[in-house]
Amino acid sequence: MSTSKSDNPYVPELAVIEKIITETSDTKTFRAVFQNEALRESFTYEPGQFQEVSVFGVGEATFCLTSTPTRKGYIEFAVKKVGTVTSALQDIDEGATVGIRAPLGNWFPYNDFKGKDLLFIGGGIGMAPMRSLLNFCLDNRADYGKIDIIYGARSSGDLSFQYEFDDWSKSPNTNLYLTIDKPEDGWTKNVGFVPAYLMDLKPSPENTIAITCGPPIMIKFVLQNLRELGFTDEQIWTTLEMKMKCGIGKCGRCNIGHKYVCIDGPVFSNAQLAELPPEY
Ligand code: FES
């Protein structure tokens, strides 16, 4: 039995969907295990990396890895229904076989974040790529300072990973701040947009790294507000979801200026993004 991945980067490894979790009305999380048992044990990746998932007979699409490499034996990815492949994925059942090319891209420089406070700011499905780093840091809790998580969505039903909220908020020196756009019966947390909630909470930029991902309009105002709070571009990190296809720097579909999101990213600091043309 082969113990390693194919040498051809376009050839996917077969994986079985072991578990499907319905997150929201249009988003599901898939847990996949490689068919090749040796690969299942040896496979590793870094928080922030992504993968190409193929549904046979339909096509291939890009998804960030939402699981953390500290929890071995499987990988997870979240799928929002937006196109052909994502719709096909949403229709498959547990036990189905998919193709996976992974891990691809760069990752969050978590070693550089050690000893610092971390501020996660997520909107909607934007929590998916950050969940890998968040759970990685929580699994290595002693390496990081305070962890604040600001997470918002249109409604309470649009918040993903709700089954982990208790674990997140109960972790030592960790705070989970939830917000939704409009009031709802029974909702006891904050109401308001994520950027405004950020300004209410006023986190200190001192020795802090901010990681943010979400809808472009949220990111725009989060960045503006982080700067107002005194964060520098070097302290702010994000991950981009450009239209990727090959995932390995060959097709030219994901470029921003001279950078390819698939190999130079998808993780960038705001300082790195500031050097690129404003097309992301
Ligand atoms: S996805 Fe093909 S070059 Fe980046």
PDB file of C-alpha atoms in Angstrom, residues 9-13 15 34 49-55 59-65 75 77 85 89 98-105 242-249 251 253-254 262:
ATOM      1  CA  PRO A   9      -0.162  17.423  -7.977  1.00  0.00           C
ATOM      2  CA  TYR A  10      -3.354  17.214 -10.036  1.00  0.00           C
ATOM      3  CA  VAL A  11      -4.220  13.702  -8.857  1.00  0.00           C
ATOM      4  CA  PRO A  12      -6.541  13.783  -5.860  1.00  0.00           C
ATOM      5  CA  GLU A  13      -6.448  11.344  -2.970  1.00  0.00           C
ATOM      6  CA  ALA A  15     -11.411  10.374   0.930  1.00  0.00           C
ATOM      7  CA  PHE A  34      -8.424   9.438   3.560  1.00  0.00           C
ATOM      8  CA  GLN A  49      -3.907  26.037   4.397  1.00  0.00           C
ATOM      9  CA  PHE A  50      -6.543  25.033   1.878  1.00  0.00           C
ATOM     10  CA  GLN A  51      -7.472  22.117  -0.349  1.00  0.00           C
ATOM     11  CA  GLU A  52      -9.145  21.299  -3.629  1.00  0.00           C
ATOM     12  CA  VAL A  53     -12.117  18.979  -3.260  1.00  0.00           C
ATOM     13  CA  SER A  54     -13.559  17.146  -6.260  1.00  0.00           C
ATOM     14  CA  VAL A  55     -17.017  15.728  -6.595  1.00  0.00           C
ATOM     15  CA  GLY A  59     -15.897  19.306 -10.725  1.00  0.00           C
ATOM     16  CA  GLU A  60     -13.421  20.647  -8.213  1.00  0.00           C
ATOM     17  CA  ALA A  61     -13.612  23.601  -5.835  1.00  0.00           C
ATOM     18  CA  THR A  62     -11.393  25.281  -3.258  1.00  0.00           C
ATOM     19  CA  PHE A  63     -12.051  25.116   0.472  1.00  0.00           C
ATOM     20  CA  CYS A  64      -9.980  26.142   3.451  1.00  0.00           C
ATOM     21  CA  LEU A  65      -9.179  23.464   5.990  1.00  0.00           C
ATOM     22  CA  ILE A  75      -9.798  16.884   7.979  1.00  0.00           C
ATOM     23  CA  PHE A  77     -13.983  21.870   5.516  1.00  0.00           C
ATOM     24  CA  VAL A  85     -19.601  21.949  -6.904  1.00  0.00           C
ATOM     25  CA  LEU A  89     -21.379  18.634  -2.144  1.00  0.00           C
ATOM     26  CA  VAL A  98     -14.613  12.655  -2.812  1.00  0.00           C
ATOM     27  CA  GLY A  99     -11.191  13.587  -4.165  1.00  0.00           C
ATOM     28  CA  ILE A 100      -8.896  15.815  -2.136  1.00  0.00           C
ATOM     29  CA  ARG A 101      -5.710  17.642  -3.111  1.00  0.00           C
ATOM     30  CA  ALA A 102      -4.139  19.004   0.043  1.00  0.00           C
ATOM     31  CA  PRO A 103      -2.522  20.684   1.812  1.00  0.00           C
ATOM     32  CA  LEU A 104      -2.075  23.744  -0.407  1.00  0.00           C
ATOM     33  CA  GLY A 105      -0.963  27.329   0.182  1.00  0.00           C
ATOM     34  CA  MET A 242      -9.861  34.493  -4.505  1.00  0.00           C
ATOM     35  CA  LYS A 243     -11.148  32.438  -7.407  1.00  0.00           C
ATOM     36  CA  MET A 244      -8.693  29.573  -7.276  1.00  0.00           C
ATOM     37  CA  LYS A 245      -8.615  26.662  -9.669  1.00  0.00           C
ATOM     38  CA  CYS A 246      -5.385  24.682  -9.818  1.00  0.00           C
ATOM     39  CA  GLY A 247      -4.234  25.643  -6.322  1.00  0.00           C
ATOM     40  CA  ILE A 248      -0.577  25.176  -7.293  1.00  0.00           C
ATOM     41  CA  GLY A 249       0.436  28.332  -9.177  1.00  0.00           C
ATOM     42  CA  CYS A 251      -3.427  28.362 -14.051  1.00  0.00           C
ATOM     43  CA  ARG A 253      -6.483  32.504 -12.167  1.00  0.00           C
ATOM     44  CA  CYS A 254      -5.824  33.769  -8.656  1.00  0.00           C
ATOM     45  CA  CYS A 262      -2.741  29.937  -4.036  1.00  0.00           C
TER      46      CYS A 262
END
